[in-house]
């Protein structure tokens, strides 16, 4: 097989046994890699109903065939498991430098089960794997990365958890590259539950590419064209990264404001203080993921003052962070923004979940549901930067009032009680991404129906509605429907979701779509794997992966129609005072029915038909989802 | 009539006004989105970063989104009438992170 190392590592942390497995070629062909292969293996090997932080839970670090190749943005790894935050399928992907290094160490993925009796890390170098004592590093945040590199060698790359993961905070992320986060679904808590502090990898093995000359020529020409065109999106990425969007999104209604009830122009006039130009004043240098031709990152430094950076520099906040701690909390203090970003990255904490949970707490404080006696003296007011910074620190450490908030808005509402639950904005336990469906209606479908609830990066019409700003989806007929033609959007959503499943599983970044030619995914998969990939195969494979992710949840007894409602605040724009969502009410039911019809899932139970499962090559799922069809 | 415009991120970085600050334009009554583009081009065309503004077609690059009066002005086209005292925002949308 090309594009893959052909081996996966299985580590039992209870017994200490390490086994290398050579998967069948069909696994790679049918499920690509990343969470595609991850969900296939976990569906088969992890029974329904297990405790996501118990010994039977499997946690994986995975790559795709494009990871570690010259493909445009072929940098990403994906963490997989059962989410302790939602009880659903869990995955999160991340750039940086760990993914390529994992493949160079000789493996496409590493899966862990069991629980170590003491803190450990796994060290893999050129095919040899060893469990080592991590007791000296327990309690560290980002510093564990530098310490392991110092101990093991400069070529070592490290995936790690910080204090949030150690404390099993349900918003804990898996980190790498000094603060890049596989943030969503609380999978850092799963790693922490296993007493697995870090995974350090290094190696000299090369990813086999079927047509290396063809890939190199294609990528070189594509990037030459992108640089020559020098499009506004390319310039924005390389100048400001995703921070270049924050102020505009707050003003237009793309960013949720004030725990999803505010309006940017009215409630957050200081948006530009936590966006692009304002942040750029603190830039030390630009940075990017491994060999990325876009390189949208930057390191920033606050030299002194109450919010001075702890290290020489820290990653620039991404858009999602700027919205979750900016417009959501009405916090426009630039240096405080950099500090909360640093606290979350150093401790390994999902900034979307953290910001949204603090917004919930502030609204509770504002409404008198909690007071300073509950918060340990913290004046949790809108925009009160010192209190916001302090409660973020407490959440990472799971101390003080932060311990109430450390597991997300849903759990915080359970702890606070007093009818506070109505102000906790989440979908089945997960705080939604920072793109408002009242602006981009299709985003509500992702929040509602993606197997990782509240998700904003798994494809669909919402992203396209936002990226283009167009009322009509820029797709070929008959997919080119108006974004508010709710009952007609299902086929377009299906097409875009399927495409993204393959892109995510292949190990590339969604930002490549702004730079690379439209056929880049198929072309690069063909060059790398040596197999013919076209839009038809991408669609069929993507639907297989999405259906299996969904089936994982169905087997857990989760039906999104019943269990994953999207809060009314995210759908009803009649009270908004400004922004593009003003006056609109998103008809999620109509969008859902349209999508479920398009994919052939039952409109009430969301169970795919038996014939549909067989057509996707998922006939083995029929016994689980249609037991009546196989009953004797 | 008066109409306002806000330029964010890449679009506004060279305009010598605070980022996102509304800039007011005097336009004829019943002015259209095209009239707004014309006056923006005359005043700021040379200040936008490369390839953001097309002086020949007097329009922004297709990746530049223009939202105003509760709609996508860029989608609606140059003939679209503007609301008196309204505000358009111009930005390049990317997302994620």
CSV table of C-alpha atoms in Angstrom, one decimal, chain A residues 1-317:
chain,number,residue,atom,x,y,z
A,1,UNK,CA,0.0,0.0,0.0
A,2,UNK,CA,1.1,3.5,-0.7
A,3,UNK,CA,0.5,6.5,1.5
A,4,UNK,CA,0.5,4.5,4.6
A,5,UNK,CA,3.1,2.8,6.8
A,6,UNK,CA,1.0,-0.3,6.9
A,7,UNK,CA,1.2,-0.8,10.7
A,8,UNK,CA,-0.7,0.3,13.7
A,9,UNK,CA,0.4,0.0,17.3
A,10,UNK,CA,-1.9,-1.3,20.1
A,11,UNK,CA,-0.9,-0.5,23.6
A,12,UNK,CA,-2.5,-2.0,26.7
A,13,UNK,CA,-1.7,0.4,29.5
A,14,UNK,CA,-3.0,-2.0,32.2
A,15,UNK,CA,-0.7,-4.9,31.3
A,16,UNK,CA,2.0,-2.9,29.5
A,17,UNK,CA,1.7,-5.1,26.4
A,18,UNK,CA,2.5,-3.5,23.1
A,19,UNK,CA,1.5,-5.1,19.8
A,20,UNK,CA,2.0,-4.1,16.2
A,21,UNK,CA,-0.8,-4.9,13.9
A,22,UNK,CA,-0.8,-5.0,10.1
A,23,UNK,CA,-4.3,-4.1,9.0
A,24,UNK,CA,-5.8,-5.5,5.8
A,25,UNK,CA,-5.4,-3.3,2.7
A,26,UNK,CA,-9.2,-3.0,2.4
A,27,UNK,CA,-9.3,-1.1,5.7
A,28,UNK,CA,-7.2,1.7,4.2
A,29,UNK,CA,-9.1,1.5,0.8
A,30,UNK,CA,-12.5,1.7,2.4
A,31,UNK,CA,-12.0,4.0,5.3
A,32,UNK,CA,-8.9,6.1,4.2
A,33,UNK,CA,-7.3,6.8,7.5
A,34,UNK,CA,-7.8,9.2,10.4
A,35,UNK,CA,-11.2,9.0,12.0
A,36,UNK,CA,-12.4,6.9,9.0
A,37,UNK,CA,-10.3,4.0,10.1
A,38,UNK,CA,-10.6,5.0,13.7
A,39,UNK,CA,-14.4,4.7,13.8
A,40,UNK,CA,-14.2,1.3,11.9
A,41,UNK,CA,-11.8,-0.1,14.5
A,42,UNK,CA,-13.5,1.3,17.6
A,43,UNK,CA,-17.0,0.2,16.3
A,44,UNK,CA,-15.6,-3.3,16.0
A,45,UNK,CA,-13.5,-3.5,19.1
A,46,UNK,CA,-15.2,-1.3,21.7
A,47,UNK,CA,-18.6,-2.5,22.9
A,48,UNK,CA,-21.5,-0.1,23.2
A,49,UNK,CA,-22.2,1.3,26.6
A,50,UNK,CA,-18.6,1.3,28.0
A,51,UNK,CA,-17.4,4.1,30.3
A,52,UNK,CA,-15.4,6.4,28.1
A,53,UNK,CA,-12.9,6.9,30.9
A,54,UNK,CA,-12.8,3.3,32.0
A,55,UNK,CA,-10.3,0.6,31.1
A,56,UNK,CA,-12.3,-0.8,28.2
A,57,UNK,CA,-12.3,2.6,26.4
A,58,UNK,CA,-10.0,2.8,23.4
A,59,UNK,CA,-8.2,6.1,22.6
A,60,UNK,CA,-6.4,6.5,19.3
A,61,UNK,CA,-3.9,8.9,17.7
A,62,UNK,CA,-4.3,8.5,14.0
A,63,UNK,CA,-3.1,9.8,10.6
A,64,UNK,CA,-4.2,9.8,7.0
A,65,UNK,CA,-2.5,8.9,3.8
A,66,UNK,CA,-1.7,12.5,3.0
A,67,UNK,CA,-0.2,13.1,6.4
A,68,UNK,CA,3.6,13.5,6.2
A,69,UNK,CA,3.6,13.7,2.4
A,70,UNK,CA,4.2,16.8,0.3
A,71,UNK,CA,0.4,17.2,-0.2
A,72,UNK,CA,-0.8,20.7,0.4
A,73,UNK,CA,-1.4,20.9,4.2
A,74,UNK,CA,-0.7,17.2,4.7
A,75,UNK,CA,0.0,17.8,8.4
A,76,UNK,CA,-2.8,16.6,10.5
A,77,UNK,CA,-3.4,13.9,13.0
A,78,UNK,CA,-6.8,12.9,14.6
A,79,UNK,CA,-7.6,11.8,18.1
A,80,UNK,CA,-10.5,9.3,18.3
A,81,UNK,CA,-12.5,7.7,21.1
A,82,UNK,CA,-15.8,7.8,22.9
A,83,UNK,CA,-16.4,11.3,24.1
A,84,UNK,CA,-16.7,11.6,27.9
A,85,UNK,CA,-18.4,14.9,27.4
A,86,UNK,CA,-21.3,13.8,25.2
A,87,UNK,CA,-21.2,10.0,25.3
A,88,UNK,CA,-21.1,10.0,21.5
A,89,UNK,CA,-18.5,9.2,19.0
A,90,UNK,CA,-15.5,11.6,19.5
A,91,UNK,CA,-12.9,12.9,17.2
A,92,UNK,CA,-10.8,16.0,16.9
A,93,UNK,CA,-8.0,16.8,14.5
A,94,UNK,CA,-5.0,19.0,14.7
A,95,UNK,CA,-2.0,20.4,12.7
A,96,UNK,CA,1.4,21.0,14.0
A,97,UNK,CA,4.3,18.6,13.7
A,98,UNK,CA,3.1,15.4,15.5
A,99,UNK,CA,1.1,13.8,12.7
A,100,UNK,CA,4.0,13.5,10.2
A,101,UNK,CA,6.4,12.4,12.9
A,102,UNK,CA,4.1,9.6,13.9
A,103,UNK,CA,4.2,8.2,10.4
A,104,UNK,CA,8.0,8.7,10.3
A,105,UNK,CA,8.2,6.6,13.4
A,106,UNK,CA,6.7,3.7,11.4
A,107,UNK,CA,3.0,3.7,12.3
A,108,UNK,CA,-0.2,5.1,10.9
A,109,UNK,CA,-1.9,5.1,14.3
A,110,UNK,CA,-1.5,4.2,17.9
A,111,UNK,CA,-4.4,2.9,19.9
A,112,UNK,CA,-4.5,2.7,23.7
A,113,UNK,CA,-6.7,0.6,26.0
A,114,UNK,CA,-6.5,-0.1,29.7
A,115,UNK,CA,-5.4,2.3,32.5
A,116,UNK,CA,-1.8,2.6,33.6
A,117,UNK,CA,-1.3,2.3,37.4
A,118,UNK,CA,1.0,5.4,37.3
A,119,UNK,CA,1.6,8.3,34.9
A,120,UNK,CA,3.4,7.1,31.8
A,121,UNK,CA,4.3,8.3,28.3
A,122,UNK,CA,4.9,6.2,25.2
A,123,UNK,CA,8.1,6.7,23.3
A,124,UNK,CA,8.2,5.4,19.7
A,125,UNK,CA,11.3,5.6,17.6
A,126,UNK,CA,11.7,3.9,14.2
A,127,UNK,CA,9.3,1.1,15.0
A,128,UNK,CA,10.4,0.5,18.6
A,129,UNK,CA,7.9,1.4,21.3
A,130,UNK,CA,8.4,1.7,25.0
A,131,UNK,CA,6.2,2.7,27.9
A,132,UNK,CA,8.1,5.1,30.2
A,133,UNK,CA,7.5,6.7,33.6
A,134,UNK,CA,5.9,10.1,33.3
A,135,UNK,CA,5.7,10.8,37.0
A,136,UNK,CA,8.3,13.6,36.8
A,137,UNK,CA,6.2,15.4,34.2
A,138,UNK,CA,2.7,15.0,35.8
A,139,UNK,CA,1.5,18.4,36.7
A,140,UNK,CA,3.2,20.1,33.8
A,141,UNK,CA,1.5,21.9,31.0
A,142,UNK,CA,3.2,22.7,27.8
A,143,UNK,CA,6.6,22.4,29.4
A,144,UNK,CA,6.4,18.6,29.1
A,145,UNK,CA,7.0,19.0,25.4
A,146,UNK,CA,10.4,20.8,25.8
A,147,UNK,CA,11.4,18.5,28.6
A,148,UNK,CA,10.8,15.3,26.6
A,149,UNK,CA,12.6,16.8,23.6
A,150,UNK,CA,15.5,17.6,25.8
A,151,UNK,CA,15.5,14.1,27.1
A,152,UNK,CA,14.8,12.2,23.9
A,153,UNK,CA,16.3,14.3,21.1
A,154,UNK,CA,15.6,17.3,19.0
A,155,UNK,CA,13.8,15.3,16.4
A,156,UNK,CA,11.1,14.1,18.8
A,157,UNK,CA,7.6,15.4,18.4
A,158,UNK,CA,5.1,15.1,21.3
A,159,UNK,CA,1.4,14.9,21.7
A,160,UNK,CA,0.5,15.7,25.3
A,161,UNK,CA,-2.1,16.6,27.8
A,162,UNK,CA,-1.8,19.5,30.3
A,163,UNK,CA,-3.3,20.0,33.7
A,164,UNK,CA,-6.8,20.0,32.3
A,165,UNK,CA,-6.4,16.4,30.9
A,166,UNK,CA,-4.7,15.2,34.1
A,167,UNK,CA,-7.7,16.6,36.0
A,168,UNK,CA,-10.0,14.8,33.6
A,169,UNK,CA,-11.7,18.1,32.8
A,170,UNK,CA,-14.3,17.2,30.2
A,171,UNK,CA,-13.1,20.1,28.0
A,172,UNK,CA,-9.5,18.8,28.0
A,173,UNK,CA,-7.7,18.8,24.6
A,174,UNK,CA,-4.8,16.8,23.2
A,175,UNK,CA,-2.0,19.2,22.3
A,176,UNK,CA,1.2,19.3,20.3
A,177,UNK,CA,3.6,21.8,18.8
A,178,UNK,CA,3.7,24.2,21.8
A,179,UNK,CA,0.0,24.8,22.0
A,180,UNK,CA,-1.9,23.4,19.0
A,181,UNK,CA,-5.1,21.7,20.1
A,182,UNK,CA,-7.1,18.7,19.0
A,183,UNK,CA,-9.7,20.4,21.1
A,184,UNK,CA,-13.2,19.1,20.9
A,185,UNK,CA,-15.1,16.3,22.6
A,186,UNK,CA,-12.9,16.2,25.7
A,187,UNK,CA,-10.6,13.5,24.5
A,188,UNK,CA,-7.8,14.9,26.5
A,189,UNK,CA,-9.7,13.7,29.6
A,190,UNK,CA,-9.7,10.2,28.1
A,191,UNK,CA,-5.9,10.4,27.8
A,192,UNK,CA,-5.8,11.6,31.4
A,193,UNK,CA,-8.0,8.8,32.6
A,194,UNK,CA,-5.5,6.4,31.2
A,195,UNK,CA,-2.6,8.1,33.1
A,196,UNK,CA,-1.1,8.7,29.7
A,197,UNK,CA,0.7,12.0,29.8
A,198,UNK,CA,2.3,12.1,26.4
A,199,UNK,CA,3.2,10.2,23.3
A,200,UNK,CA,6.7,11.0,21.9
A,201,UNK,CA,7.5,9.9,18.4
A,202,UNK,CA,10.5,10.2,16.1
A,203,UNK,CA,11.9,8.3,13.1
A,204,UNK,CA,13.5,8.4,9.7
A,205,UNK,CA,11.0,6.3,7.8
A,206,UNK,CA,9.5,7.7,4.7
A,207,UNK,CA,5.9,7.7,3.7
A,208,UNK,CA,5.7,5.7,0.4
A,209,UNK,CA,4.2,7.7,-2.4
A,210,UNK,CA,3.0,6.0,-5.5
A,211,UNK,CA,3.8,8.8,-7.9
A,212,UNK,CA,6.2,11.1,-6.0
A,213,UNK,CA,7.3,13.0,-9.1
A,214,UNK,CA,3.6,13.6,-10.1
A,215,UNK,CA,2.7,14.8,-6.6
A,216,UNK,CA,5.7,17.1,-6.3
A,217,UNK,CA,5.0,18.7,-9.7
A,218,UNK,CA,1.3,19.1,-8.9
A,219,UNK,CA,1.9,20.7,-5.5
A,220,UNK,CA,4.6,22.9,-6.8
A,221,UNK,CA,2.5,24.2,-9.7
A,222,UNK,CA,-0.6,24.6,-7.4
A,223,UNK,CA,1.3,26.6,-4.9
A,224,UNK,CA,3.1,28.6,-7.6
A,225,UNK,CA,-0.4,29.5,-9.0
A,226,UNK,CA,-1.7,30.3,-5.5
A,227,UNK,CA,1.2,32.7,-4.8
A,228,UNK,CA,0.9,34.3,-8.2
A,229,UNK,CA,-2.8,34.8,-7.9
A,230,UNK,CA,-2.1,36.1,-4.3
A,231,UNK,CA,-5.8,36.0,-3.6
A,232,UNK,CA,-7.3,38.0,-0.7
A,233,UNK,CA,-7.8,34.7,1.2
A,234,UNK,CA,-4.2,33.7,0.7
A,235,UNK,CA,-3.1,37.1,1.9
A,236,UNK,CA,-5.4,37.0,4.9
A,237,UNK,CA,-4.1,33.6,6.0
A,238,UNK,CA,-0.5,34.6,5.6
A,239,UNK,CA,-0.9,38.0,7.3
A,240,UNK,CA,-3.4,37.5,10.1
A,241,UNK,CA,-4.4,33.8,10.1
A,242,UNK,CA,-7.9,33.2,11.3
A,243,UNK,CA,-7.6,36.2,13.6
A,244,UNK,CA,-8.2,38.2,10.5
A,245,UNK,CA,-11.8,37.4,10.7
A,246,UNK,CA,-12.7,38.1,14.3
A,247,UNK,CA,-13.9,41.7,14.2
A,248,UNK,CA,-15.8,41.3,11.0
A,249,UNK,CA,-17.6,38.2,12.2
A,250,UNK,CA,-18.6,39.9,15.5
A,251,UNK,CA,-20.0,42.8,13.6
A,252,UNK,CA,-21.8,40.8,10.9
A,253,UNK,CA,-23.5,38.3,13.1
A,254,UNK,CA,-21.3,35.3,12.3
A,255,UNK,CA,-19.9,35.2,15.8
A,256,UNK,CA,-22.3,34.6,18.6
A,257,UNK,CA,-22.4,37.5,21.1
A,258,UNK,CA,-23.1,37.7,24.8
A,259,UNK,CA,-23.9,34.0,25.2
A,260,UNK,CA,-25.8,34.0,21.9
A,261,UNK,CA,-28.3,36.8,22.8
A,262,UNK,CA,-26.3,39.9,21.9
A,263,UNK,CA,-25.7,41.7,18.7
A,264,UNK,CA,-22.1,42.7,17.7
A,265,UNK,CA,-22.7,46.3,16.7
A,266,UNK,CA,-24.7,47.1,19.8
A,267,UNK,CA,-23.0,45.0,22.5
A,268,UNK,CA,-19.4,44.6,21.3
A,269,UNK,CA,-18.2,47.8,19.7
A,270,UNK,CA,-14.6,46.9,20.8
A,271,UNK,CA,-14.4,43.9,18.6
A,272,UNK,CA,-11.4,45.2,16.6
A,273,UNK,CA,-9.3,45.3,19.8
A,274,UNK,CA,-9.2,41.5,19.8
A,275,UNK,CA,-8.7,40.9,16.1
A,276,UNK,CA,-6.1,41.0,13.3
A,277,UNK,CA,-4.3,44.3,13.4
A,278,UNK,CA,-4.6,44.7,17.2
A,279,UNK,CA,-3.1,41.3,17.8
A,280,UNK,CA,-0.4,41.7,15.2
A,281,UNK,CA,1.3,44.4,17.3
A,282,UNK,CA,2.4,41.6,19.6
A,283,UNK,CA,3.8,39.3,16.8
A,284,UNK,CA,7.3,37.9,17.3
A,285,UNK,CA,7.3,35.8,14.1
A,286,UNK,CA,5.2,33.8,11.8
A,287,UNK,CA,4.9,30.0,12.1
A,288,UNK,CA,3.1,27.2,10.4
A,289,UNK,CA,2.5,23.5,10.6
A,290,UNK,CA,5.0,20.9,9.3
A,291,UNK,CA,5.9,21.9,5.7
A,292,UNK,CA,2.7,23.9,5.3
A,293,UNK,CA,2.8,26.2,2.3
A,294,UNK,CA,0.2,28.5,3.8
A,295,UNK,CA,1.6,28.8,7.3
A,296,UNK,CA,-1.3,30.8,8.9
A,297,UNK,CA,0.2,30.8,12.4
A,298,UNK,CA,2.2,33.3,14.4
A,299,UNK,CA,3.9,33.6,17.8
A,300,UNK,CA,3.0,36.5,20.0
A,301,UNK,CA,4.5,37.9,23.1
A,302,UNK,CA,3.4,40.3,25.8
A,303,UNK,CA,6.6,41.4,27.4
A,304,UNK,CA,5.3,42.8,30.7
A,305,UNK,CA,2.3,43.8,32.7
A,306,UNK,CA,-0.3,41.7,34.4
A,307,UNK,CA,-0.8,39.5,31.3
A,308,UNK,CA,2.8,39.0,30.3
A,309,UNK,CA,3.3,35.8,28.4
A,310,UNK,CA,4.7,33.0,30.5
A,311,UNK,CA,7.0,31.8,27.8
A,312,UNK,CA,9.1,33.7,25.3
A,313,UNK,CA,6.1,33.6,23.0
A,314,UNK,CA,2.8,31.9,22.6
A,315,UNK,CA,0.6,30.9,19.6
A,316,UNK,CA,-1.6,33.6,18.2
A,317,UNK,CA,-5.3,33.0,19.2
